Amino acid sequence: MTQLDAPALESTLTHPVRPARVAAPAPVMRRQSVGRHLLYRGDCVKVMNRLDAESVDVVVTSPPYNIGLSYRSYDDRRAEEDYLDWMVSVATAIRRVMRPDGSFFLNITGSSAMPWLPFELIVRLRSLFRLQNHITWVKSISIGDNSVGHFKPIRSERFLHRNHEHIFHLTLDGAVPLKRLAVGVPFKDKSNIKRRQHAQDLRCRGDSWFIPYETVHKRAQKFNHPGTFPIMLPRMCMRLHGLPSPVVLDPFMGTGTTLLAAEAEGARGIGIDLDASYVGIARTRLLGAMRDAADAAGTSSRRLR
Ligand SMILES: C[S@@+](CC[C@H](N)C(=O)[O-])C[C@H]1O[C@@H](n2cnc3c(N)ncnc32)[C@H](O)[C@@H]1O
């Protein structure tokens, strides 16, 4: 029942009915483990404040962008100052749980209506972090007449389609060593390998990462969640940080993509979301991925016998 339909019902009853509150009550923090991962339902600042300080190697996350997306429990239309203050409190909580040599990959974009937002935010975070790298996540690109990847079309005579988003790589001292070749690409000109005395046929990919979304035809294929990222995004961030079996945190877990990436990369994931049904989706996806991996391992060990 909503606040709107309460008065009609009230008129047919002898005892007045108190209208339902529009704002959802603050969700209780709940924790569950799935394999080696921990999933929390609750407010990420409250949950992070209960985690041990300096206990997380890598944070990969995509917060709500404040661009009016329809999440189930979160209103993505805050006043801009309020949003920025809130994000600073989130980043402060992240800083406390990060190890001194940790990496925080913050994925964010603006909109045609709020084009300054990612830049305003990153400037606000200057007192907390060093901006070690600024990666551009390219979702769709045209090279000559050839186009690859997907984007949300914008009907406008003023604005171009937004084909990219930001991944800000934030660290505490700006000097965290990375494993650049873990996300490297083979040399185009193979003569470079010998000439420049490279140990292998791999070079740094650079800071433009083309990671297309999988093609989907229905919202249900994206779990009816309005803002997921592709699994390769957190996988590449983890590989770039380069630590074997890291502890990886996503304070805005959504459908659990970062946890699936952690499972695939041999990491231990911690995911937090305000919404119980998104946590349920993350759990189901994670269990499915673990079952698929076990089935694949069973099939290959049967083949060996
Ligand atoms: C952009 S989505 C993340 C999607 C995720 N990367 C994925 O691939 O599914 C942001 C998420 O933050 C959650 N959220 C909003 N406010 C939160 C809060 N205070 N604490 C924890 N989660 C929150 C929303 O419910 C939403 O699922």
CSV table of C-alpha atoms and ligand atoms in Angstrom, one decimal:
chain,number,residue,atom,x,y,z
A,1,MET,CA,0.0,0.0,0.0
A,2,THR,CA,1.3,3.5,-0.8
A,3,GLN,CA,0.6,6.7,0.9
A,4,LEU,CA,-1.7,7.6,-2.0
A,5,ASP,CA,-4.2,4.8,-1.7
A,6,ALA,CA,-4.3,4.9,2.1
A,7,PRO,CA,-7.1,7.5,2.6
A,8,ALA,CA,-9.6,5.6,0.3
A,9,LEU,CA,-9.2,2.5,2.4
A,10,GLU,CA,-9.4,4.5,5.6
A,11,SER,CA,-12.9,5.8,4.8
A,12,THR,CA,-14.3,2.2,4.8
A,13,LEU,CA,-12.9,1.3,8.2
A,14,THR,CA,-14.0,2.2,11.7
A,15,HIS,CA,-10.4,2.6,12.9
A,16,PRO,CA,-8.2,5.1,11.0
A,17,VAL,CA,-5.3,3.4,9.2
A,18,ARG,CA,-1.9,5.1,9.5
A,19,PRO,CA,-0.7,5.7,5.9
A,20,ALA,CA,2.3,3.6,5.0
A,21,ARG,CA,5.6,5.5,5.1
A,22,VAL,CA,7.0,6.2,1.6
A,23,ALA,CA,10.6,6.0,2.7
A,24,ALA,CA,11.7,2.4,3.3
A,25,PRO,CA,12.9,1.7,6.8
A,26,ALA,CA,16.7,1.5,7.1
A,27,PRO,CA,17.5,-2.1,6.2
A,28,VAL,CA,19.0,-4.3,8.9
A,29,MET,CA,22.6,-5.4,8.2
A,30,ARG,CA,22.6,-9.1,7.2
A,31,ARG,CA,25.7,-11.1,6.3
A,32,GLN,CA,25.9,-14.4,4.5
A,33,SER,CA,28.8,-16.3,3.1
A,34,VAL,CA,28.8,-18.0,-0.3
A,35,GLY,CA,31.9,-20.1,-0.9
A,36,ARG,CA,34.9,-17.9,0.1
A,37,HIS,CA,32.9,-14.7,-0.4
A,38,LEU,CA,30.9,-12.5,2.0
A,39,LEU,CA,27.7,-10.8,1.0
A,40,TYR,CA,26.1,-8.0,3.1
A,41,ARG,CA,22.7,-6.4,2.9
A,42,GLY,CA,22.9,-2.9,4.4
A,43,ASP,CA,24.3,0.6,4.0
A,44,CYS,CA,27.8,0.4,2.8
A,45,VAL,CA,29.2,3.0,5.1
A,46,LYS,CA,27.8,1.3,8.2
A,47,VAL,CA,29.1,-2.1,7.0
A,48,MET,CA,32.5,-0.8,6.0
A,49,ASN,CA,32.9,0.9,9.4
A,50,ARG,CA,32.6,-2.6,10.9
A,51,LEU,CA,35.2,-4.2,8.7
A,52,ASP,CA,38.9,-4.3,10.0
A,53,ALA,CA,41.0,-1.3,9.0
A,54,GLU,CA,43.6,-2.0,6.2
A,55,SER,CA,42.0,-5.4,5.4
A,56,VAL,CA,41.1,-4.9,1.7
A,57,ASP,CA,43.5,-5.1,-1.3
A,58,VAL,CA,41.3,-4.0,-4.2
A,59,VAL,CA,38.1,-2.0,-4.3
A,60,VAL,CA,36.2,-2.1,-7.6
A,61,THR,CA,32.9,-0.3,-7.6
A,62,SER,CA,30.3,1.6,-9.5
A,63,PRO,CA,28.2,3.8,-7.2
A,64,PRO,CA,24.8,5.2,-8.2
A,65,TYR,CA,25.7,8.1,-10.5
A,66,ASN,CA,22.9,10.4,-9.4
A,67,ILE,CA,21.5,10.5,-12.9
A,68,GLY,CA,18.0,9.3,-12.1
A,69,LEU,CA,18.2,5.5,-12.6
A,70,SER,CA,15.5,3.4,-11.2
A,71,TYR,CA,17.0,1.3,-8.4
A,72,ARG,CA,14.7,-0.8,-6.2
A,73,SER,CA,15.7,0.8,-2.8
A,74,TYR,CA,17.8,3.8,-3.6
A,75,ASP,CA,16.6,7.2,-5.0
A,76,ASP,CA,19.2,8.2,-7.6
A,77,ARG,CA,18.1,11.9,-7.7
A,78,ARG,CA,19.8,13.7,-4.8
A,79,ALA,CA,20.7,17.3,-4.7
A,80,GLU,CA,24.1,17.5,-6.2
A,81,GLU,CA,25.9,18.8,-3.0
A,82,ASP,CA,24.2,16.1,-0.9
A,83,TYR,CA,25.3,13.4,-3.3
A,84,LEU,CA,28.9,14.7,-3.3
A,85,ASP,CA,29.0,14.9,0.5
A,86,TRP,CA,27.7,11.3,0.7
A,87,MET,CA,30.2,10.0,-1.8
A,88,VAL,CA,33.0,11.7,0.2
A,89,SER,CA,31.8,9.8,3.3
A,90,VAL,CA,31.7,6.5,1.3
A,91,ALA,CA,35.3,7.2,0.0
A,92,THR,CA,36.5,8.0,3.6
A,93,ALA,CA,35.1,4.6,4.7
A,94,ILE,CA,36.8,2.9,1.8
A,95,ARG,CA,40.1,4.6,2.6
A,96,ARG,CA,40.0,3.2,6.1
A,97,VAL,CA,39.6,-0.4,5.0
A,98,MET,CA,42.1,-0.3,2.2
A,99,ARG,CA,45.6,-1.6,2.7
A,100,PRO,CA,48.3,1.1,2.3
A,101,ASP,CA,49.3,-0.6,-1.1
A,102,GLY,CA,45.7,-1.2,-2.1
A,103,SER,CA,43.9,0.0,-5.3
A,104,PHE,CA,40.5,1.7,-5.5
A,105,PHE,CA,38.9,1.5,-9.0
A,106,LEU,CA,36.0,3.9,-9.1
A,107,ASN,CA,33.7,3.6,-12.2
A,108,ILE,CA,31.5,6.6,-12.8
A,109,THR,CA,30.1,8.8,-15.5
A,110,GLY,CA,27.9,11.9,-15.9
A,111,SER,CA,24.9,12.5,-18.1
A,112,SER,CA,23.9,15.2,-20.6
A,113,ALA,CA,22.1,16.9,-17.7
A,114,MET,CA,25.0,16.5,-15.2
A,115,PRO,CA,28.1,16.5,-17.3
A,116,TRP,CA,30.4,17.9,-14.5
A,117,LEU,CA,29.5,15.3,-11.9
A,118,PRO,CA,32.4,12.8,-12.3
A,119,PHE,CA,34.9,15.7,-12.4
A,120,GLU,CA,33.4,17.4,-9.3
A,121,LEU,CA,33.6,14.1,-7.5
A,122,ILE,CA,37.2,13.3,-8.3
A,123,VAL,CA,38.3,16.8,-7.3
A,124,ARG,CA,36.5,16.3,-3.9
A,125,LEU,CA,38.4,13.0,-3.4
A,126,ARG,CA,41.7,14.7,-3.8
A,127,SER,CA,42.2,15.1,-0.1
A,128,LEU,CA,41.8,11.4,0.5
A,129,PHE,CA,43.6,9.7,-2.5
A,130,ARG,CA,46.2,10.1,-5.2
A,131,LEU,CA,44.8,9.7,-8.7
A,132,GLN,CA,47.3,7.1,-10.0
A,133,ASN,CA,45.6,6.3,-13.3
A,134,HIS,CA,42.6,7.5,-15.2
A,135,ILE,CA,41.3,4.7,-17.4
A,136,THR,CA,38.6,5.4,-20.0
A,137,TRP,CA,36.2,2.5,-20.3
A,138,VAL,CA,35.2,2.5,-24.0
A,139,LYS,CA,31.8,0.7,-24.4
A,140,SER,CA,31.4,1.3,-28.1
A,141,ILE,CA,33.7,2.6,-30.8
A,142,SER,CA,33.7,3.3,-34.5
A,143,ILE,CA,36.9,2.8,-36.4
A,144,GLY,CA,36.5,4.0,-39.9
A,145,ASP,CA,33.0,2.8,-41.0
A,146,ASN,CA,33.1,-0.1,-38.6
A,147,SER,CA,31.3,0.1,-35.2
A,148,VAL,CA,31.6,-2.3,-32.3
A,149,GLY,CA,29.9,-2.4,-28.9
A,150,HIS,CA,26.7,-1.0,-27.4
A,151,PHE,CA,25.6,2.3,-25.9
A,152,LYS,CA,22.3,3.9,-24.8
A,153,PRO,CA,21.2,6.1,-27.7
A,154,ILE,CA,20.5,9.8,-26.9
A,155,ARG,CA,17.8,11.6,-29.0
A,156,SER,CA,19.4,15.1,-29.3
A,157,GLU,CA,20.7,17.7,-31.7
A,158,ARG,CA,23.1,18.9,-29.0
A,159,PHE,CA,24.6,15.9,-27.4
A,160,LEU,CA,26.6,13.0,-28.7
A,161,HIS,CA,25.9,9.4,-27.6
A,162,ARG,CA,27.9,8.6,-24.4
A,163,ASN,CA,30.2,5.8,-25.5
A,164,HIS,CA,32.6,5.8,-22.6
A,165,GLU,CA,32.8,6.0,-18.8
A,166,HIS,CA,35.6,6.8,-16.3
A,167,ILE,CA,37.5,4.3,-14.2
A,168,PHE,CA,39.5,6.4,-11.7
A,169,HIS,CA,42.4,4.4,-10.2
A,170,LEU,CA,42.9,5.8,-6.7
A,171,THR,CA,45.7,4.8,-4.3
A,172,LEU,CA,47.0,6.2,-1.0
A,173,ASP,CA,50.4,7.2,-2.2
A,174,GLY,CA,50.2,7.2,-6.0
A,175,ALA,CA,53.1,4.7,-6.1
A,176,VAL,CA,51.4,1.3,-6.0
A,177,PRO,CA,53.3,-1.1,-8.4
A,178,LEU,CA,51.0,-2.7,-10.9
A,179,LYS,CA,51.2,-5.8,-13.1
A,180,ARG,CA,50.6,-3.9,-16.4
A,181,LEU,CA,51.3,-7.0,-18.6
A,182,ALA,CA,48.6,-9.0,-16.8
A,183,VAL,CA,46.2,-7.0,-19.0
A,184,GLY,CA,48.7,-6.5,-21.8
A,185,VAL,CA,48.3,-6.9,-25.5
A,186,PRO,CA,50.7,-8.6,-28.0
A,187,PHE,CA,53.0,-6.2,-30.0
A,188,LYS,CA,51.6,-5.3,-33.4
A,189,ASP,CA,55.2,-4.9,-34.8
A,190,LYS,CA,56.9,-8.1,-33.6
A,191,SER,CA,60.4,-6.7,-34.4
A,192,ASN,CA,59.9,-4.5,-31.3
A,193,ILE,CA,60.3,-7.5,-29.1
A,194,LYS,CA,64.0,-8.2,-30.0
A,195,ARG,CA,64.9,-4.6,-30.7
A,196,ARG,CA,63.7,-3.3,-27.4
A,197,GLN,CA,64.7,-6.5,-25.5
A,198,HIS,CA,61.2,-7.4,-24.2
A,199,ALA,CA,61.0,-10.7,-22.4
A,200,GLN,CA,57.7,-11.6,-23.9
A,201,ASP,CA,55.3,-10.6,-26.7
A,202,LEU,CA,53.2,-8.3,-24.6
A,203,ARG,CA,53.0,-4.6,-24.1
A,204,CYS,CA,51.0,-2.3,-21.8
A,205,ARG,CA,47.4,-1.9,-23.0
A,206,GLY,CA,47.4,1.7,-22.1
A,207,ASP,CA,44.5,3.6,-20.3
A,208,SER,CA,41.7,3.1,-22.9
A,209,TRP,CA,40.0,-0.2,-22.3
A,210,PHE,CA,37.4,-1.4,-24.8
A,211,ILE,CA,35.0,-3.6,-22.8
A,212,PRO,CA,31.7,-4.1,-24.6
A,213,TYR,CA,28.5,-5.2,-22.9
A,214,GLU,CA,27.2,-8.6,-23.9
A,215,THR,CA,24.3,-8.3,-26.4
A,216,VAL,CA,21.0,-8.6,-24.5
A,217,HIS,CA,17.4,-8.3,-25.8
A,218,LYS,CA,15.5,-8.0,-22.6
A,219,ARG,CA,16.0,-6.2,-19.2
A,220,ALA,CA,15.6,-9.5,-17.5
A,221,GLN,CA,18.9,-10.7,-19.1
A,222,LYS,CA,20.5,-7.9,-16.9
A,223,PHE,CA,18.5,-9.1,-13.9
A,224,ASN,CA,16.2,-6.1,-14.2
A,225,HIS,CA,19.0,-4.0,-12.6
A,226,PRO,CA,19.4,-0.6,-14.3
A,227,GLY,CA,23.2,-0.2,-14.0
A,228,THR,CA,25.5,-3.2,-14.2
A,229,PHE,CA,29.0,-3.4,-15.6
A,230,PRO,CA,30.5,-6.2,-17.7
A,231,ILE,CA,32.4,-8.8,-15.7
A,232,MET,CA,35.6,-8.1,-17.6
A,233,LEU,CA,35.8,-4.7,-16.0
A,234,PRO,CA,36.4,-5.9,-12.4
A,235,ARG,CA,38.5,-8.8,-13.7
A,236,MET,CA,40.9,-6.5,-15.5
A,237,CYS,CA,41.2,-4.2,-12.5
A,238,MET,CA,42.1,-7.2,-10.3
A,239,ARG,CA,44.6,-8.4,-12.8
A,240,LEU,CA,46.2,-5.0,-13.1
A,241,HIS,CA,46.5,-4.7,-9.3
A,242,GLY,CA,48.4,-7.9,-9.7
A,243,LEU,CA,48.2,-9.6,-6.3
A,244,PRO,CA,47.5,-13.3,-6.1
A,245,SER,CA,44.3,-14.1,-4.1
A,246,PRO,CA,43.5,-10.6,-3.1
A,247,VAL,CA,40.6,-9.5,-0.9
A,248,VAL,CA,38.3,-7.5,-3.2
A,249,LEU,CA,35.5,-5.2,-2.0
A,250,ASP,CA,32.5,-3.8,-3.9
A,251,PRO,CA,30.5,-1.5,-1.5
A,252,PHE,CA,27.8,-1.1,-4.2
A,253,MET,CA,27.6,-4.7,-5.3
A,254,GLY,CA,24.3,-4.6,-7.2
A,255,THR,CA,23.9,-8.0,-9.0
A,256,GLY,CA,27.3,-9.2,-7.8
A,257,THR,CA,29.4,-8.8,-10.9
A,258,THR,CA,32.5,-7.9,-8.9
A,259,LEU,CA,32.0,-11.0,-6.8
A,260,LEU,CA,31.7,-13.2,-9.9
A,261,ALA,CA,34.9,-11.6,-11.1
A,262,ALA,CA,36.6,-12.4,-7.7
A,263,GLU,CA,35.4,-16.0,-8.0
A,264,ALA,CA,36.9,-16.3,-11.5
A,265,GLU,CA,40.2,-14.6,-10.5
A,266,GLY,CA,40.8,-16.6,-7.4
A,267,ALA,CA,40.1,-13.6,-5.1
A,268,ARG,CA,38.0,-13.4,-1.9
A,269,GLY,CA,35.1,-11.0,-2.5
A,270,ILE,CA,33.1,-8.8,-0.1
A,271,GLY,CA,30.0,-7.3,-1.5
A,272,ILE,CA,27.5,-4.9,0.0
A,273,ASP,CA,24.1,-3.7,-1.3
A,274,LEU,CA,21.2,-1.8,0.3
A,275,ASP,CA,18.6,-3.9,-1.5
A,276,ALA,CA,17.8,-7.5,-0.4
A,277,SER,CA,16.7,-8.6,-3.8
A,278,TYR,CA,19.9,-7.5,-5.5
A,279,VAL,CA,21.8,-9.4,-2.8
A,280,GLY,CA,19.7,-12.4,-3.6
A,281,ILE,CA,20.5,-12.1,-7.3
A,282,ALA,CA,24.2,-11.8,-6.5
A,283,ARG,CA,24.0,-14.9,-4.4
A,284,THR,CA,22.2,-16.9,-7.1
A,285,ARG,CA,24.7,-15.7,-9.8
A,286,LEU,CA,27.6,-16.6,-7.6
A,287,LEU,CA,26.3,-20.1,-6.8
A,288,GLY,CA,25.6,-20.7,-10.5
A,289,ALA,CA,29.2,-19.7,-11.4
A,290,MET,CA,30.6,-22.0,-8.7
A,291,ARG,CA,28.4,-24.9,-10.0
A,292,ASP,CA,29.5,-24.2,-13.6
A,293,ALA,CA,33.2,-24.2,-12.6
A,294,ALA,CA,32.7,-27.4,-10.6
A,295,ASP,CA,30.9,-29.1,-13.6
A,296,ALA,CA,33.7,-27.9,-16.0
A,297,ALA,CA,36.4,-29.2,-13.6
A,298,GLY,CA,34.5,-32.6,-13.3
A,299,THR,CA,34.2,-32.9,-17.1
A,300,SER,CA,37.9,-32.2,-17.6
A,301,SER,CA,39.0,-34.6,-14.9
A,302,ARG,CA,36.7,-37.3,-16.3
A,303,ARG,CA,38.3,-36.7,-19.7
A,304,LEU,CA,41.8,-37.2,-18.2
A,305,ARG,CA,40.8,-40.6,-16.7
B,1,LIG,C1,25.5,1.1,-10.2
B,1,LIG,S1,24.8,-0.1,-9.2
B,1,LIG,C2,26.1,-1.3,-9.1
B,1,LIG,C3,25.9,-2.4,-10.1
B,1,LIG,C4,27.0,-3.5,-10.1
B,1,LIG,N1,28.3,-2.9,-10.5
B,1,LIG,C5,26.6,-4.6,-11.0
B,1,LIG,O1,27.3,-4.9,-12.0
B,1,LIG,O2,25.5,-5.2,-10.7
B,1,LIG,C6,24.8,0.7,-7.6
B,1,LIG,C7,24.2,-0.1,-6.5
B,1,LIG,O3,24.3,0.6,-5.3
B,1,LIG,C8,23.3,0.2,-4.4
B,1,LIG,N2,23.3,1.2,-3.3
B,1,LIG,C9,22.8,2.4,-3.3
B,1,LIG,N3,23.0,3.0,-2.1
B,1,LIG,C10,23.7,2.1,-1.3
B,1,LIG,C11,24.2,2.2,0.0
B,1,LIG,N4,24.1,3.2,0.8
B,1,LIG,N5,24.8,1.1,0.5
B,1,LIG,C12,25.0,0.0,-0.3
B,1,LIG,N6,24.5,-0.1,-1.6
B,1,LIG,C13,23.8,0.9,-2.1
B,1,LIG,C14,22.1,0.1,-5.3
B,1,LIG,O4,21.0,-0.7,-4.7
B,1,LIG,C15,22.7,-0.4,-6.6
B,1,LIG,O5,22.4,-1.8,-6.7
